[in-house]
Amino acid sequence: MKRYVYINDDNLAKDIYCDNRISNRKYTILNFLPKNLWEQFSRFMNQYFLLIACLQLWSLITPVNPASTWGPLILIFAVSSSKEAWDDYNRYLLDKKANEKEIWIVRQGIRKLIQAQDICIGNIVWLRENDEVPCDLLLLGTADPQGFCYVETAALDGETDLKTRSIPSACMGIDVDLLHKIKGVIECPSPNKDIRRFDANMRLFPPFLDNDIFPLTIKNTLLQSCYLRNTEWACGVAVYTGNQTKLGMCRGIAEPKLTAVDAMIDKLTGAVFVFQIVVVIVLGIAGNVFKDKQGRKLWYVQYPKEGPWYELLVIPLRFELLCSIMIPISIKVSLDLAKSLYAKFIDWDVEMVDPETGIRSNAANQAISEDLGQVEYILTDKTGTLTENKMIFKRCCISGRFYGNESGDALTAKVGQFHTRHYPKMKKPLYVLLLVCAWFWRIKTEIFLILTSMHLQCNMKYLTLWSSHLTGKECLWWLGNAKAGNFSSCQKEQMKLFFLLPILIVSGQQVRTFAEAVEQYAQMGLRTLCLAWRKLEEDEYQEWTSMFKEANSTLVDRERRVAEVCQRLERDFEILGVAAIEDRLQEGVPETIEILRKAGINFWMLTGDKMSTAIQIALSCNFVSPEPKGQILIIDGKTEDEVCRSLDRVLLTTRITESESKQDVAFVVDGWALEIALKHYRKPFTELAILSRTAICCRVTPSQKAQLVELLKLCDYRTLAIGDGGNDVRMIQQADIGVGISGREGLQAARAADYSIGKFRFLKRLILVHGRYSYNRTAFLSQYSFYKSFLICFIQIFFSFISGVSGTSLFNTVSLMAYNVFYTSVPVLFSVLDKDLSERTVMQHPQILFDCQSGRLLNPSTFAGWFGRSLFHAIVVFVITIHSYAFEKSVMEEVAMVAVSGCIWLQAFVVALETNSFTIFQHLAIWGNLVGFYAINWIVSSIPTSGMYTIMFRLCEQPSYWITMILIVATGMCPVLALKYLRYTYRPSRINLLQQSERLGGPILSSGIIEPKSRSSLDKDIPTDSVYEPLLSESPSATRRSAGPTQRLDSVQSQSPPHSTHTRKDN
Amino acid sequence: MNSGTPSSSAAGAGSADSIAPRRNSKRPKYSRFTQQELPACKPILTPKWVIGTFLLVSVIFIPIGVVSLFASRDVVEIVDRYETECIPETLRNDKVGFIQSDRSKTCQRTLRVPKNMKQPIYVYYQLDNFYQNHRRYVKSRSDQQLRNNGSLQDTGPCKPEDNTAGGPIVPCGLIAWSLFNDTYGFTRNNQQLDVNKKGISWKSDREHKFGKNVFPRNFQSGTLKGGATLNPNVSLSEQEDLIVWMRTAALPTFRKLYGKIEVDLQRDDLINVTLENNYNTYSFSGKKKLVLSTTSWLGGKNDFVGIAYLTVGGLCFFLALVFLLIYLIKPRQLGDPSYLSWNRNPSGH
């Protein structure tokens, strides 16, 4: 699909394309209520509660006042819809502000001020400096004579540096006044969300230029929401407007993520619902039978001889209502409250604040903290995630000589001096190339150091030409352009420079040295750049330029064609040298990975880097244990057959080693082989993925990253994806949990992610502390919610057997409502402060996370335990109540209150027994709740019109009431305590064992004790010894073995202890 | 950040606000609460504590049990089941027919006092298998009408005993309609024993639930006659039998206070009861009992609490002993790290 935009012809476009009205709103005033209600009622729980509430309106069957369900229901609905409404209103205000912004456009050749929402496709929009771009524009003219302008794209991709945009060559040199009258047609793709591509063509109508087709790229566009900077004015033609802009198309509503715990709760709720239906059917039948056998003989009940047609349904429906409390209406509210507190704890955590930048952790998605505790696979990006993404020029190899050693800052001077002396001819091309690459890799400061030392005078302004977002090819193109441009101003002689990212395979003796250098550097975990150049003759350049232009203006398959053309130029290079850039590991990465691997989490590294670098980084950050324990298996191959054979071999080895379970196997696969494996050998690859705890995928694309996440998710694993750059966004969104590192590559990943953290090392705290606690707390909270609902529901059921199976409610409306809303919700809410083990113990024994991963604290069998406990407690409360309040004391209201008090007392002790650590809040909540219970009931009992007038005072005066309470608590709790004690002492869970050793102060011995390393201890622990092996002394063949012990040593050193960083900074 | 732009809402509703603080990079406020480092007490179940708790429970429970049991045993109770005995033997084949007939239903019973009974002696009637808690029954009353003179018409929940041709029934509903109507007269040695029927209902009921100026109307005037009739000239707040009856029982077996005998009874006294056996429990084979009982601090005669306390106390003592024995025979080091599975199997999984 294509769209044709006619410049300056607003009559045509108006009907076909939408105007520039932006709407992020979900609702309008009219559809708010129905749409919102519809959304809320699409959830099963809400449908259920609504059905119950509606049934309660039928007074024939309702056991209690309908308010007991309607009240909470309306409250829940009101809270969530007013939140929605408020969000939507704010969105509306933002939209309105953007839509009513005044913008200069050209209509009928005259400049006019209109509101942004009235911009049509084809309108020419004028912007001044610091204006926001109102819609996607194709740049036509700028104040700059070279046709450049600068934009800030932070709102789009989070990158804060300015980017260069240029007008298409066709519009070069058109007079400002003529721009008003410019006519032409732009052929561009239909609206899409790719903010990196704009493959379009433009043809200007005469008299501007003859009918030549000009290619357009994203470089020629100004996208909505960017800001025009450092440019006096710019104008452009609107190509996409309103919600069809690139930004508008990107604005997908992310699907809400459902945690494993939520899924389990839903499943259990479903089971409870089925159980409830069974109970209702059984009791309904029993009730009808009793009615016919016995009920009609009870003259005082006056059953009519002939009932209405629905008579048989009445009793089952009554029981449905009585049992409806089995599914607690409060669980949703409690869980939401708890979850938002978990998220707040993450936000508040000072230990997860990046000390360097002050960036704090943030939980953007409040609903999935429990999943953090159940992570089984972590898929991590390398650059910027494991490493600092701070490129430091470390070593280089020029003309077969190696320079550079560990102490980095000496490097620049040394190379510089050396070079000026011995290779005066070489220096300029090399440094200019380095400069270009510097921009590409964004290592500005480092290279400028060299620059200044070399007295290379360069105009800063033009350096921005090679700003960071050029890919290798584009860089090439820019350099080509620079020939005509101002590059010459700093280089006297005219020349064209080229560099290539991939390692060159050129014949000749010298090349071998460079190839070895590249290999060596890569094995040290450095990023390598091979620098080469060639002089182009003028005619060769011209010929190539025209081919390049042609290729660049194709609409179909542009990338491939450009690549082909570029390849024609990439030959006969003279290699200048190899530069190696270090991207250091972030602080604490190896420890974090080791701890998390001990916690049973499998790590996959997905990187765009080359294999040897990836493997080296993997070794240095504990991804794979060094040999002989660790083993790296490589899947490679160019053809299907090769990949298949390789995959089979790896799979076989993995199977064997897994069965021995002594070895640590990792497989390595590159993007190409991965593509084939995923396409044709999905099954064996999946098996391998399940078997192998570690994988390294190099040279993978963003979509492959997402595919791998999908693969693991299909195997039913909980996945966490962590990354920092725009290329990780898809993976982050795909994974169950997306974690973004607010790093140097902008905020794109952090913004798409559910959690954003400042440094990779915070991940262990996020998972082991926050994730684990969240899971444990939710597991307790949710099961407890069911427990207390079952408790009161069972009592109602038992009571129905002594009330002629007629569906009488023992409890009154007030008690039922307050039971769910206050009495039993408040104490348990404070279990969000509960900590079963201290953070330190968890860090020392990360293996304890197994219990969370395998869902040991919330599963059908634990749920059955709670079910049994509630059944037992219901029997205790009921039997004791009806026996001690028998005969003359069996007054309905009194018996009901005794039973309710019994439940409240029992549940207080249950919460107390299940609480692992009591803070002052828990004491207040648990025991204060009991006080609150009596206070509320005394208040209600003092209202003469209430049904329970004087009841509570009367009860509290009776010694038998208190004696009954003590009896209920003791009878209910003693067996529970005894069982718990026996299990705790004689069949302790791992959590119990750690609790015991933690609290008895005994020695906590673990075979693999990992102390979380502080900054200061890091220096001591890592051997920063001086046994530095010069690179050159190692023969290349020795370095082939990627996991050798010397390599290990070297890789540790490449982490470079922190203090050296500071000294370097001082420069 | 340009949070005012439409773009910033692109990433979803929350992004605009969530990014702002990140950029400001405010350090979160430190408090022990936000860091989840509140001082906490972390008890664990050590044998000492658990065995101690069970011992303590048994030490407390057994005496309470004994005291409760003694209190219950001190209560002297005379129970006389009369629903069958009070029907002439010849008519026992058709009890329902008898009770619905107009024959004289007066019946004489003799009770022997087993022990000295101190006044006040409570006179109860006990009904078995009578579902006062039946849903149709328990809802069939109008508290409004009972309380206010102005709410005569408030008979909504009272169906089918709500209205007659002569207007609304006061008190309406099945509960009032089925008011118990057996009467008892007591003589000892041919000397009348007075039964005080004042103050048998709850004071709060008389004062707040049943109106002083609400009088019975159209009561038992329908085609179907239920239980007792009420004197239309006595206000509801003084109809104590009704007030007692309308405190519905939660169990199908219940006792309701009939009156109090305010003289002591001696052991082996013979008490003659003249009994009007009017109430129909025969159609649903319910039992009727007359109960004379003294009271204790725990209430009436009820061994359940005492036995339960003794049982629980005994069980706890037993458990404490068992735990102690296990602890002594098979001591186990708490928190022994060698039990940790990953210490047994170093390779983890």
Coordinates of N, CA, C and O in Angstrom, one line a residue, chain A residues 79-192:
Chain A
V79 N -14.1 2.8 42.1 CA -12.7 3.2 42.2 C -12.0 3.0 40.9 O -11.3 3.8 40.4
S80 N -12.2 1.8 40.3 CA -11.5 1.6 39.1 C -12.0 2.4 37.9 O -11.2 2.9 37.1
S81 N -13.3 2.7 37.9 CA -13.7 3.5 36.7 C -13.3 5.0 36.9 O -13.0 5.7 36.0
S82 N -13.3 5.5 38.2 CA -12.9 6.9 38.3 C -11.4 7.0 38.0 O -11.0 8.0 37.5
K83 N -10.6 6.0 38.3 CA -9.2 6.0 38.0 C -9.1 6.1 36.4 O -8.3 6.9 35.9
E84 N -9.9 5.2 35.7 CA -9.8 5.3 34.3 C -10.2 6.6 33.8 O -9.6 7.2 32.9
A85 N -11.3 7.2 34.3 CA -11.8 8.4 33.9 C -10.8 9.5 34.1 O -10.6 10.4 33.2
W86 N -10.2 9.5 35.2 CA -9.2 10.5 35.5 C -8.0 10.5 34.5 O -7.6 11.5 34.0
D87 N -7.5 9.2 34.3 CA -6.4 9.1 33.3 C -6.9 9.6 31.9 O -6.1 10.3 31.2
D88 N -8.1 9.2 31.6 CA -8.5 9.6 30.2 C -8.7 11.1 30.1 O -8.4 11.7 29.1
Y89 N -9.1 11.7 31.2 CA -9.3 13.2 31.2 C -8.0 13.8 31.0 O -7.8 14.8 30.2
N90 N -7.0 13.3 31.7 CA -5.6 13.9 31.5 C -5.1 13.7 30.1 O -4.5 14.6 29.6
R91 N -5.4 12.6 29.6 CA -5.0 12.3 28.2 C -5.7 13.3 27.3 O -5.1 13.9 26.4
Y92 N -7.0 13.6 27.6 CA -7.8 14.5 26.8 C -7.2 15.9 26.8 O -7.0 16.6 25.8
L93 N -6.8 16.3 28.1 CA -6.2 17.6 28.2 C -4.9 17.8 27.4 O -4.7 18.8 26.7
L94 N -4.1 16.7 27.5 CA -2.8 16.7 26.7 C -3.1 16.8 25.2 O -2.5 17.6 24.5
D95 N -4.1 16.0 24.8 CA -4.4 16.0 23.4 C -4.9 17.4 23.0 O -4.5 17.9 21.9
K96 N -5.7 18.0 23.8 CA -6.3 19.2 23.5 C -5.2 20.3 23.3 O -5.2 21.1 22.4
K97 N -4.3 20.2 24.2 CA -3.2 21.2 24.2 C -2.4 21.1 22.9 O -2.1 22.0 22.2
A98 N -2.2 19.8 22.6 CA -1.4 19.6 21.3 C -2.2 19.9 20.1 O -1.7 20.5 19.2
N99 N -3.5 19.6 20.2 CA -4.3 19.9 19.0 C -4.6 21.4 18.7 O -4.8 21.8 17.6
E100 N -4.6 22.1 19.8 CA -5.0 23.5 19.6 C -3.8 24.4 19.6 O -3.9 25.7 19.6
K101 N -2.6 23.8 19.5 CA -1.4 24.6 19.4 C -1.4 25.4 18.0 O -1.9 24.8 17.0
E102 N -1.0 26.6 18.0 CA -1.0 27.3 16.8 C 0.2 27.1 16.0 O 1.3 27.1 16.5
I103 N 0.0 26.8 14.7 CA 1.0 26.4 13.8 C 0.9 27.3 12.5 O -0.2 27.5 12.1
W104 N 2.1 27.7 12.0 CA 2.1 28.4 10.7 C 2.1 27.4 9.6 O 2.9 26.5 9.5
I105 N 1.1 27.5 8.7 CA 1.2 26.7 7.5 C 0.9 27.5 6.3 O 0.6 28.7 6.4
V106 N 1.1 26.9 5.1 CA 0.8 27.7 3.9 C -0.5 27.2 3.3 O -0.7 26.0 3.1
R107 N -1.4 28.1 3.1 CA -2.6 27.8 2.4 C -2.8 28.7 1.2 O -2.7 29.9 1.4
Q108 N -3.0 28.2 0.1 CA -3.2 29.0 -1.1 C -2.1 30.0 -1.3 O -2.3 31.2 -1.5
G109 N -0.9 29.5 -1.0 CA 0.3 30.4 -1.2 C 0.5 31.4 -0.1 O 1.4 32.2 -0.2
I110 N -0.4 31.5 0.9 CA -0.2 32.5 1.9 C 0.1 31.8 3.3 O -0.5 30.7 3.5
R111 N 0.9 32.3 4.1 CA 1.2 31.7 5.3 C 0.1 32.1 6.3 O -0.4 33.2 6.4
K112 N -0.4 31.1 7.0 CA -1.5 31.3 7.9 C -1.2 30.7 9.3 O -0.4 29.7 9.3
L113 N -1.9 31.2 10.3 CA -1.7 30.6 11.6 C -3.0 29.7 11.9 O -4.1 30.3 11.9
I114 N -2.8 28.4 12.0 CA -4.0 27.6 12.3 C -3.7 26.7 13.5 O -2.5 26.6 14.0
Q115 N -4.7 26.0 13.9 CA -4.5 25.1 15.0 C -3.9 23.8 14.5 O -4.2 23.4 13.3
A116 N -3.1 23.2 15.3 CA -2.4 22.0 14.8 C -3.3 20.9 14.3 O -3.0 20.2 13.4
Q117 N -4.5 20.9 14.9 CA -5.4 19.8 14.5 C -6.0 20.0 13.0 O -6.5 19.0 12.5
D118 N -5.8 21.2 12.5 CA -6.4 21.4 11.1 C -5.4 21.2 10.0 O -5.6 21.4 8.9
I119 N -4.2 20.7 10.4 CA -3.2 20.4 9.4 C -3.7 19.2 8.5 O -4.1 18.2 9.0
C120 N -3.5 19.4 7.2 CA -3.9 18.3 6.3 C -2.6 17.8 5.6 O -1.6 18.4 5.6
I121 N -2.8 16.6 5.1 CA -1.7 16.0 4.4 C -1.4 16.9 3.2 O -2.3 17.4 2.5
G122 N -0.1 17.2 2.9 CA 0.2 18.0 1.8 C 0.4 19.5 2.2 O 1.0 20.2 1.4
N123 N 0.0 19.9 3.4 CA 0.2 21.2 3.8 C 1.7 21.4 4.1 O 2.4 20.5 4.6
I124 N 2.1 22.7 3.8 CA 3.5 23.0 4.2 C 3.5 23.6 5.6 O 2.8 24.6 5.8
V125 N 4.3 23.1 6.5 CA 4.3 23.6 7.9 C 5.6 24.3 8.1 O 6.7 23.8 7.7
W126 N 5.5 25.4 8.7 CA 6.7 26.2 9.1 C 7.0 26.1 10.6 O 6.1 26.3 11.4
L127 N 8.2 25.8 10.9 CA 8.6 25.7 12.3 C 9.7 26.7 12.6 O 10.6 26.9 11.8
R128 N 9.7 27.2 13.8 CA 10.8 28.0 14.3 C 11.6 27.2 15.3 O 11.2 26.1 15.7
E129 N 12.7 27.8 15.6 CA 13.6 27.1 16.6 C 12.9 26.7 17.8 O 12.1 27.6 18.3
N130 N 13.1 25.6 18.4 CA 12.5 25.1 19.6 C 11.0 24.8 19.5 O 10.4 24.6 20.5
D131 N 10.5 24.8 18.3 CA 9.1 24.4 18.1 C 9.0 22.8 18.1 O 10.0 22.1 17.8
E132 N 7.9 22.4 18.5 CA 7.6 21.0 18.5 C 7.0 20.6 17.1 O 6.2 21.4 16.6
V133 N 7.4 19.5 16.6 CA 6.9 19.1 15.3 C 5.5 18.6 15.4 O 5.3 17.7 16.2
P134 N 4.5 19.1 14.8 CA 3.1 18.8 15.0 C 2.7 17.5 14.3 O 1.7 16.9 14.8
C135 N 3.3 17.1 13.3 CA 3.0 15.9 12.6 C 4.2 15.4 11.8 O 5.2 16.1 11.8
D136 N 4.1 14.3 11.2 CA 5.3 13.8 10.4 C 5.5 14.7 9.2 O 4.6 14.8 8.3
L137 N 6.7 15.3 9.1 CA 6.9 16.2 8.0 C 8.0 15.7 7.1 O 9.0 15.0 7.6
L138 N 7.9 16.0 5.8 CA 9.1 15.8 5.0 C 9.8 17.2 4.8 O 9.1 18.2 4.5
L139 N 11.0 17.2 5.2 CA 11.7 18.5 5.2 C 11.8 19.1 3.8 O 12.2 18.4 2.9
L140 N 11.5 20.3 3.6 CA 11.7 21.0 2.3 C 12.7 22.1 2.3 O 13.4 22.3 1.4
G141 N 12.8 22.8 3.4 CA 13.8 23.8 3.5 C 14.1 24.2 4.9 O 13.3 24.0 5.8
T142 N 15.4 24.7 5.1 CA 15.8 25.1 6.4 C 16.5 26.4 6.3 O 16.8 26.8 5.2
A143 N 16.8 27.0 7.4 CA 17.6 28.2 7.4 C 19.0 28.0 7.0 O 19.7 28.9 6.5
D144 N 19.5 26.8 7.2 CA 20.8 26.5 6.9 C 21.1 26.4 5.4 O 20.3 25.7 4.7
P145 N 22.1 27.1 4.9 CA 22.3 27.0 3.4 C 22.6 25.6 2.9 O 22.4 25.3 1.8
Q146 N 23.2 24.8 3.8 CA 23.5 23.4 3.4 C 22.3 22.5 3.5 O 22.4 21.4 3.1
G147 N 21.2 23.0 4.0 CA 20.0 22.2 4.0 C 19.9 21.3 5.2 O 19.3 20.3 5.2
F148 N 20.7 21.6 6.3 CA 20.6 20.8 7.5 C 19.7 21.4 8.6 O 19.6 22.6 8.6
C149 N 19.2 20.6 9.4 CA 18.7 21.1 10.6 C 18.9 20.1 11.7 O 19.2 18.9 11.4
Y150 N 18.7 20.5 12.9 CA 18.9 19.6 14.1 C 17.7 19.4 14.8 O 16.9 20.3 15.1
V151 N 17.5 18.1 15.2 CA 16.3 17.8 16.0 C 16.6 17.0 17.2 O 17.6 16.3 17.3
E152 N 15.8 17.2 18.2 CA 15.9 16.4 19.4 C 14.8 15.4 19.4 O 13.6 15.7 19.3
T153 N 15.2 14.1 19.5 CA 14.2 13.1 19.3 C 13.9 12.4 20.6 O 13.3 11.3 20.6
A154 N 14.2 13.0 21.7 CA 14.0 12.4 23.0 C 12.7 11.8 23.2 O 12.5 10.7 23.8
A155 N 11.6 12.5 22.8 CA 10.3 12.0 23.1 C 10.0 10.7 22.3 O 9.1 9.9 22.6
L156 N 10.7 10.6 21.2 CA 10.5 9.5 20.3 C 11.2 8.2 20.7 O 10.7 7.2 20.9
D157 N 12.6 8.4 20.9 CA 13.4 7.2 21.2 C 14.2 7.4 22.5 O 15.0 6.6 22.8
G158 N 14.0 8.5 23.1 CA 14.7 8.7 24.4 C 16.2 9.2 24.3 O 16.9 9.3 25.3
E159 N 16.6 9.4 23.0 CA 18.0 9.7 22.9 C 18.1 11.3 22.9 O 17.4 11.9 22.2
T160 N 19.0 11.7 23.7 CA 19.0 13.2 24.0 C 19.9 14.0 23.1 O 19.8 15.2 23.1
D161 N 20.8 13.3 22.4 CA 21.7 14.1 21.6 C 20.9 14.6 20.3 O 20.0 14.0 19.9
L162 N 21.4 15.7 19.8 CA 20.7 16.2 18.6 C 21.0 15.3 17.4 O 22.1 14.8 17.3
K163 N 20.1 15.3 16.5 CA 20.3 14.5 15.3 C 20.2 15.5 14.1 O 19.5 16.4 14.1
T164 N 20.9 15.1 13.1 CA 20.9 15.9 11.9 C 19.8 15.5 10.9 O 19.6 14.3 10.7
R165 N 19.1 16.4 10.4 CA 18.2 16.1 9.3 C 18.6 17.0 8.1 O 19.0 18.1 8.3
S166 N 18.3 16.5 6.9 CA 18.7 17.3 5.8 C 17.5 17.4 4.8 O 16.7 16.5 4.8
I167 N 17.5 18.4 4.0 CA 16.4 18.5 3.0 C 16.8 17.6 1.9 O 18.0 17.4 1.6
P168 N 15.9 17.1 1.1 CA 16.2 16.2 0.0 C 17.0 17.0 -1.0 O 16.8 18.3 -1.1
S169 N 17.8 16.4 -1.8 CA 18.7 17.1 -2.7 C 17.8 17.9 -3.7 O 18.2 18.9 -4.2
A170 N 16.6 17.4 -4.0 CA 15.8 18.1 -4.9 C 15.4 19.5 -4.5 O 15.2 20.3 -5.3
C171 N 15.3 19.7 -3.2 CA 14.9 21.0 -2.7 C 16.1 21.9 -2.4 O 15.9 23.0 -2.0
M172 N 17.3 21.4 -2.7 CA 18.4 22.2 -2.4 C 18.3 23.5 -3.2 O 18.0 23.5 -4.4
G173 N 18.5 24.5 -2.5 CA 18.7 25.8 -3.2 C 17.4 26.5 -3.7 O 17.4 27.4 -4.4
I174 N 16.3 26.0 -3.3 CA 15.0 26.6 -3.6 C 14.9 27.9 -2.8 O 15.1 27.8 -1.5
D175 N 14.5 28.9 -3.3 CA 14.3 30.2 -2.6 C 13.2 30.1 -1.6 O 12.2 29.4 -1.8
V176 N 13.4 30.8 -0.5 CA 12.4 30.7 0.6 C 11.0 31.0 0.1 O 10.0 30.4 0.4
D177 N 10.9 32.1 -0.7 CA 9.6 32.5 -1.1 C 9.0 31.5 -2.1 O 7.8 31.3 -2.1
L178 N 9.8 30.9 -2.8 CA 9.3 29.9 -3.8 C 8.7 28.7 -3.0 O 7.9 28.0 -3.6
L179 N 9.3 28.4 -1.9 CA 8.8 27.2 -1.1 C 7.3 27.3 -0.9 O 6.6 26.3 -0.7
H180 N 6.7 28.5 -0.8 CA 5.3 28.6 -0.6 C 4.5 28.0 -1.8 O 3.4 27.6 -1.6
K181 N 5.2 28.0 -2.9 CA 4.4 27.7 -4.1 C 4.8 26.3 -4.7 O 4.3 25.9 -5.7
I182 N 5.7 25.7 -3.9 CA 6.2 24.4 -4.4 C 5.1 23.4 -4.6 O 4.1 23.3 -3.9
K183 N 5.2 22.7 -5.7 CA 4.2 21.6 -6.0 C 5.0 20.3 -6.3 O 6.1 20.4 -6.8
G184 N 4.3 19.2 -6.0 CA 5.0 18.0 -6.3 C 4.2 16.8 -5.7 O 3.1 17.0 -5.1
V185 N 4.7 15.7 -5.9 CA 4.0 14.5 -5.3 C 5.1 13.6 -4.6 O 6.2 13.5 -5.0
I186 N 4.6 13.2 -3.5 CA 5.5 12.3 -2.7 C 4.8 10.9 -2.6 O 3.7 10.8 -2.3
E187 N 5.6 9.9 -3.0 CA 5.1 8.6 -3.0 C 5.7 7.9 -1.7 O 6.9 7.8 -1.6
C188 N 4.9 7.6 -0.7 CA 5.4 7.1 0.5 C 4.6 5.9 1.0 O 3.5 5.7 0.6
P189 N 5.2 5.1 1.8 CA 4.5 3.9 2.3 C 3.3 4.3 3.1 O 3.2 5.4 3.6
S190 N 2.3 3.4 3.3 CA 1.2 3.7 4.2 C 1.8 3.9 5.6 O 2.9 3.4 5.9
P191 N 0.9 4.5 6.4 CA 1.4 4.8 7.8 C 1.9 3.5 8.4 O 1.3 2.4 8.4
N192 N 3.1 3.6 9.0 CA 3.6 2.4 9.7 C 4.4 2.9 10.9 O 4.6 4.1 11.1

